[in-house]
CSV table of C-alpha atoms and ligand atoms in Angstrom, one decimal:
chain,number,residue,atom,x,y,z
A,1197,UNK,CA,63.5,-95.0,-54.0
A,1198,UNK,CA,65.5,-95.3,-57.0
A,1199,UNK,CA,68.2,-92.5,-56.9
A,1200,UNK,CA,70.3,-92.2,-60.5
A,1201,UNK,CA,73.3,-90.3,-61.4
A,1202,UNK,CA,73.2,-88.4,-65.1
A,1203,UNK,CA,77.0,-88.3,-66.5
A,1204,UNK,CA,78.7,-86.9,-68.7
A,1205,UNK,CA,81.2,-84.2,-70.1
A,1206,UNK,CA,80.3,-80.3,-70.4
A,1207,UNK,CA,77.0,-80.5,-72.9
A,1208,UNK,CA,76.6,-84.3,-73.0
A,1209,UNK,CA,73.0,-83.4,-72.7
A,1210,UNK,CA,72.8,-84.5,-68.9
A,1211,UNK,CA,70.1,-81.4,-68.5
A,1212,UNK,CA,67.9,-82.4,-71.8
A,1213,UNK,CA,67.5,-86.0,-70.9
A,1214,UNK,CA,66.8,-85.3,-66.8
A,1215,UNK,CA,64.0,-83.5,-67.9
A,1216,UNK,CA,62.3,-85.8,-69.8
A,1217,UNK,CA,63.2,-88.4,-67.2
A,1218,UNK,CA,61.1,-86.3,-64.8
A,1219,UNK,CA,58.5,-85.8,-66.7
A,1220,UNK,CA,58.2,-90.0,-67.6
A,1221,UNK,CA,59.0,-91.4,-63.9
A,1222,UNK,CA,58.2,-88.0,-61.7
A,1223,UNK,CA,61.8,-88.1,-60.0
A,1224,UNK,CA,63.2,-84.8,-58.6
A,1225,UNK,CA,65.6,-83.5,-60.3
A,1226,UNK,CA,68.7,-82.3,-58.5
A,1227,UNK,CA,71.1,-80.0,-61.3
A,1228,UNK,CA,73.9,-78.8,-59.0
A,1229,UNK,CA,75.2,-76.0,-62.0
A,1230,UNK,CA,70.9,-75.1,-61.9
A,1231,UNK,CA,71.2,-74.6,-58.1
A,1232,UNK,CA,74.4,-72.5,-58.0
A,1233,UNK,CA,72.9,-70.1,-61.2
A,1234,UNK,CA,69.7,-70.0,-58.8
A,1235,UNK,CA,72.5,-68.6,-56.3
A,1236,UNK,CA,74.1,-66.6,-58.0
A,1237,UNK,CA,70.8,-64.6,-59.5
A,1238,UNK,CA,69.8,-64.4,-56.1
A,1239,UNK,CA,73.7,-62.5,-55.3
A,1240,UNK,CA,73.3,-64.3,-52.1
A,1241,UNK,CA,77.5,-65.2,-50.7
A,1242,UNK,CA,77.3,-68.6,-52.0
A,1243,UNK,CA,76.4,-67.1,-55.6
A,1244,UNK,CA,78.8,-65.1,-55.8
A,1245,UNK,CA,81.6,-67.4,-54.3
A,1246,UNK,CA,80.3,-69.8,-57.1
A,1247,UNK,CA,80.6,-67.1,-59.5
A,1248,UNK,CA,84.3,-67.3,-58.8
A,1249,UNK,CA,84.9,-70.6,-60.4
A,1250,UNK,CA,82.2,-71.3,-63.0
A,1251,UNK,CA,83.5,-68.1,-65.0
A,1252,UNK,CA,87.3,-69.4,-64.9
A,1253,UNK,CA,85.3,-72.9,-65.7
A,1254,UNK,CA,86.9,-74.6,-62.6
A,1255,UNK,CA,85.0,-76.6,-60.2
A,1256,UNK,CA,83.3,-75.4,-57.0
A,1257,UNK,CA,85.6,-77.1,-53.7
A,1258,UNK,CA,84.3,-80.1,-52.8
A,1259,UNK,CA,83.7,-79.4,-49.1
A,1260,UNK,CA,81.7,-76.5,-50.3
A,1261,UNK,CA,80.0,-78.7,-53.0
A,1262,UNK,CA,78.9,-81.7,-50.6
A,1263,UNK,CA,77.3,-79.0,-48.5
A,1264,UNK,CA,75.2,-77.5,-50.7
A,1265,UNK,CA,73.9,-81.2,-52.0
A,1266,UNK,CA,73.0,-82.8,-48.9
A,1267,UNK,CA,71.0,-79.4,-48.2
A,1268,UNK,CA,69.2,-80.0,-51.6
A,1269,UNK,CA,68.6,-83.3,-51.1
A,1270,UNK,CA,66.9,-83.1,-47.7
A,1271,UNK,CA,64.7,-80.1,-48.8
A,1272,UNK,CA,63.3,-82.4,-51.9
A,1273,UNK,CA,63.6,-85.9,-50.0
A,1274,UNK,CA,61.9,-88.7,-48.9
A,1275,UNK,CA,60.6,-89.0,-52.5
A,1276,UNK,CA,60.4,-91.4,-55.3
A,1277,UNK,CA,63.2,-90.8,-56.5
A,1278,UNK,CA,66.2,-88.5,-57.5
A,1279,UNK,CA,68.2,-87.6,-60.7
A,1280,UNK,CA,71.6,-86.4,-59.5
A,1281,UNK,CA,72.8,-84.0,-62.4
A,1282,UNK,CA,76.1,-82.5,-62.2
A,1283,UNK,CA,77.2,-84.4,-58.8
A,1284,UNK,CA,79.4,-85.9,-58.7
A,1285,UNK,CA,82.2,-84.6,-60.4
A,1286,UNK,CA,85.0,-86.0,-58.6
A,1287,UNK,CA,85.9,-89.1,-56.7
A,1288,UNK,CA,85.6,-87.4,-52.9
A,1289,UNK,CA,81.8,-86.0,-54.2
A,1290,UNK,CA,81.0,-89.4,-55.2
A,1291,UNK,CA,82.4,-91.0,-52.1
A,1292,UNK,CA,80.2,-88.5,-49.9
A,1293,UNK,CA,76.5,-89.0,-52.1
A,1294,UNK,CA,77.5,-92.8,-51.2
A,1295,UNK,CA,78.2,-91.8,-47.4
A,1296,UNK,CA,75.3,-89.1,-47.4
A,1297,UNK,CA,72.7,-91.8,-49.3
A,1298,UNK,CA,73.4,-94.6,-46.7
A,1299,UNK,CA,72.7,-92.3,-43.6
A,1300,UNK,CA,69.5,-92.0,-45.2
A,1301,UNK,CA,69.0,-95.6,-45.6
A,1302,UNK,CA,69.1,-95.1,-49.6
A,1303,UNK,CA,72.2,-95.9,-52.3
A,1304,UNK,CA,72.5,-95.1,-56.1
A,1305,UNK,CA,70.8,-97.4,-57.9
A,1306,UNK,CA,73.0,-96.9,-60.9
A,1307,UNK,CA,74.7,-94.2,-62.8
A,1308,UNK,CA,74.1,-93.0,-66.6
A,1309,UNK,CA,76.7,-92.5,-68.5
A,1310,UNK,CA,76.2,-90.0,-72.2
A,1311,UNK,CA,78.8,-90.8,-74.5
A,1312,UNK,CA,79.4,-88.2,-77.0
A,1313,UNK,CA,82.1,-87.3,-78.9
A,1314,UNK,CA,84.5,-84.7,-77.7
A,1315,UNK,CA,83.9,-82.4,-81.1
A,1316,UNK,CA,80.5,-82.9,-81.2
A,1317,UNK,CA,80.6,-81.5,-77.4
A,1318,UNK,CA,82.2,-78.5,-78.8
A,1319,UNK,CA,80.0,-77.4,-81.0
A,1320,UNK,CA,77.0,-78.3,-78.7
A,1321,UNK,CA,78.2,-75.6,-76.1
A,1322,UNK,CA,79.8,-73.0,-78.7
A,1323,UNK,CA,75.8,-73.1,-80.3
A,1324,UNK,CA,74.3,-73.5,-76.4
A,1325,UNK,CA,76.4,-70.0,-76.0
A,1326,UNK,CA,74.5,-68.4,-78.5
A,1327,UNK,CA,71.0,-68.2,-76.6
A,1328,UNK,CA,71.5,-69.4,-73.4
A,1329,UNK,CA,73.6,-66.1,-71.9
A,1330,UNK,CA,75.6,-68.4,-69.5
A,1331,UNK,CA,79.2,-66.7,-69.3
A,1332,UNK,CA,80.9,-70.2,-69.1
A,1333,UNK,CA,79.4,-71.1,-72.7
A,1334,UNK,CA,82.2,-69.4,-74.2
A,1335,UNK,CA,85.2,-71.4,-76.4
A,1336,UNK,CA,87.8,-70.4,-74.2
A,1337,UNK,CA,86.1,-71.7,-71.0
A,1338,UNK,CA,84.2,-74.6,-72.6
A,1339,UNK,CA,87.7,-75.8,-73.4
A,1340,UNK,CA,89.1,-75.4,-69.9
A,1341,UNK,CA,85.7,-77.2,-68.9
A,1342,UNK,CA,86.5,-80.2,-70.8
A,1343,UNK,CA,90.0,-80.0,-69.4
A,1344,UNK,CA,88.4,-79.9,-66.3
A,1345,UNK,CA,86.4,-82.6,-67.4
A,1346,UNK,CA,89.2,-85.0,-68.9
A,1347,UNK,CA,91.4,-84.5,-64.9
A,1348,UNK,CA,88.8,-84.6,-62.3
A,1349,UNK,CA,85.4,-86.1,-63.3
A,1350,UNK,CA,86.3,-88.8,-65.9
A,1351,UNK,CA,88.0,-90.8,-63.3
A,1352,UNK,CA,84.4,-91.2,-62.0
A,1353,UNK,CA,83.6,-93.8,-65.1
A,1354,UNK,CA,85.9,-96.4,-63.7
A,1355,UNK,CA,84.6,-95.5,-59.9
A,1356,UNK,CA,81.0,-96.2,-61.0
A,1357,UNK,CA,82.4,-99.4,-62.7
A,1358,UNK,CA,83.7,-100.7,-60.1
A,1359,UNK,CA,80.9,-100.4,-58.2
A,1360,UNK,CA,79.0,-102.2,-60.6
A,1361,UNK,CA,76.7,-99.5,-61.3
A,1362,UNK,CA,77.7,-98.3,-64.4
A,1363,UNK,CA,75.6,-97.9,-67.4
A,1364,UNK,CA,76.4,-96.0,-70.8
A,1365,UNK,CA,74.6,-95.1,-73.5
A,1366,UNK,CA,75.3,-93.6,-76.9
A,1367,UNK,CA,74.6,-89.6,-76.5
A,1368,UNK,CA,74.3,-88.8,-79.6
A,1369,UNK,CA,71.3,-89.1,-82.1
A,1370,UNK,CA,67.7,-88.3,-82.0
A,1371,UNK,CA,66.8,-87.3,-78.1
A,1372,UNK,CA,64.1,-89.7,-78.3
A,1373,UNK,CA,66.7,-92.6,-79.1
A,1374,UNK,CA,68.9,-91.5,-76.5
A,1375,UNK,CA,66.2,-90.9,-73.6
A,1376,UNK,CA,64.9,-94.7,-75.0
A,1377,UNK,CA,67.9,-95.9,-74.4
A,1378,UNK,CA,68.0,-94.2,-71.2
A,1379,UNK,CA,64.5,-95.5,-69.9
A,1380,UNK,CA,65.5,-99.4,-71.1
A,1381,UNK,CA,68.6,-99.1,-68.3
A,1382,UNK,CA,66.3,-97.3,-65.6
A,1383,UNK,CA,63.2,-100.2,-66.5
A,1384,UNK,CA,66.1,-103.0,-65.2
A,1385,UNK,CA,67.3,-101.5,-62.5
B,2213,ATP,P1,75.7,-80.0,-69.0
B,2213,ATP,O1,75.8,-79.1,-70.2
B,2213,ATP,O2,75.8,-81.5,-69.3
B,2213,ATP,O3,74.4,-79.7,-68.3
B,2213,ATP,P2,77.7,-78.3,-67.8
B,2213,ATP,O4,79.1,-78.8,-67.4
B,2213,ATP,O5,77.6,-77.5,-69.0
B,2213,ATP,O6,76.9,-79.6,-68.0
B,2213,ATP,P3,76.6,-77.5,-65.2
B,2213,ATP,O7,76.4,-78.9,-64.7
B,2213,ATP,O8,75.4,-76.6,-65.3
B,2213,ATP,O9,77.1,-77.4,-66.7
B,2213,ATP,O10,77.8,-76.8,-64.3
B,2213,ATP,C1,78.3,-75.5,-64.6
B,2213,ATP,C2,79.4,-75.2,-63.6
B,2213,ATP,O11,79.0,-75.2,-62.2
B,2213,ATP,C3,80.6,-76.1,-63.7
B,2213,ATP,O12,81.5,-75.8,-64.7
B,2213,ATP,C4,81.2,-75.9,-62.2
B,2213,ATP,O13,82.0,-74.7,-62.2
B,2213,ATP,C5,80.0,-75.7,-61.4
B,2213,ATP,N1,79.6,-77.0,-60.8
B,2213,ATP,C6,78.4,-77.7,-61.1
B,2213,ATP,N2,78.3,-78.8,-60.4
B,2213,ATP,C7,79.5,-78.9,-59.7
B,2213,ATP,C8,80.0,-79.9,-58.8
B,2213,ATP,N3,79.4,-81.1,-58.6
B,2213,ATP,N4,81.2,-79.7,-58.3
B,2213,ATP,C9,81.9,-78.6,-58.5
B,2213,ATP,N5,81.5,-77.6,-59.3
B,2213,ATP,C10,80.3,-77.8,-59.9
B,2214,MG,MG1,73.3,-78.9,-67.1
């Protein structure tokens, strides 16, 4: 099993690149922002719990968050692999998808890291908000996003490093560069 991590700030294009990851090396792909829009369509408790936060553009608790992953994971896995897109986002998530990942005799085989600009991030999401009708995708909570970003999830860069796992590549560019780029790391893992 070769289980990755996708990471990167608010419209790094973690969702873009998973998808043509899938498609190239059939992993599942686990968005944890997909599954909590899936929940709150549905207006199941969870949904609208997770409604709460996403619209000030704050994170979902962790407890609450760890929960809902491990119950992803086990209704995808055993498989060949899994793209983890959106978890983790802070140091206690990342310490439990180690803890969760060992108890199923698995680890993270390394973690991808999208480096783009914080402007060019901007205007990725402010344009996103045009079609994609997600209430977060507006300037005032994009910018609380990267805030968001910037305190609890960055930290996660030197985490990753000092696990030896991470990887980063330029996010920027034509997607076929960057999902190359992408593929080169995955190949050598
Ligand atoms: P990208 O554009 O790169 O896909 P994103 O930050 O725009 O990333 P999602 O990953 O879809 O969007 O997440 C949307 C929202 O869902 C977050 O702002 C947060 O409120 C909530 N969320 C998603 N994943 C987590 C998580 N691991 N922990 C806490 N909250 C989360
Ligand atoms: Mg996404």
């Amino acid at each position: 099993m070769k289980n990755l991590v996708i990471f990167g700030a608010p419209g790094s294009g973690k969702g873009t690149q998973s998808d043509l990851l899938v498609a190239k090396y059939g992993f599942k792909h686990i968005s944890t922002g997909d599954v909590l829009r899936g929940e709150i369509k549905k207006g199941s408790e969870l949904g609208q719990t997770a409604k709460s936060y996403i619209d000030k553009g704050q994170l979902i608790p962790d407890s609450l968050m760890i929960d809902i992953l491990a119950a992803t994971y086990d209704a995808l896995c055993p498989c060949e692999g899994v793209i983890f897109d959106g978890f983790p986002r802070t140091i206690p998530q990342a310490e439990a998808l180690k803890s969760m990942l060992a108890e199923r005799h698995t680890q993270v085989a390394g973690m991808l890291e999208l480096q783009v600009p914080n402007d060019m991030l901007m205007e990725r999401l402010i344009n996103r908000g045009k079609t994609s009708g997600r209430a977060d995708d507006n300037e005032e909570t994009i910018r609380k996003r990267l805030t968001v970003y910037e305190d609890q999830t960055k930290p996660l860069i030197a985490w990753y490093e000092k696990e030896g796992l991470r990887h980063a590549v330029k996010g920027y560019g034509a997607l076929e560069e960057i999902n190359a780029a992408l593929c080169e790391v995955i190949d050598s893992l």
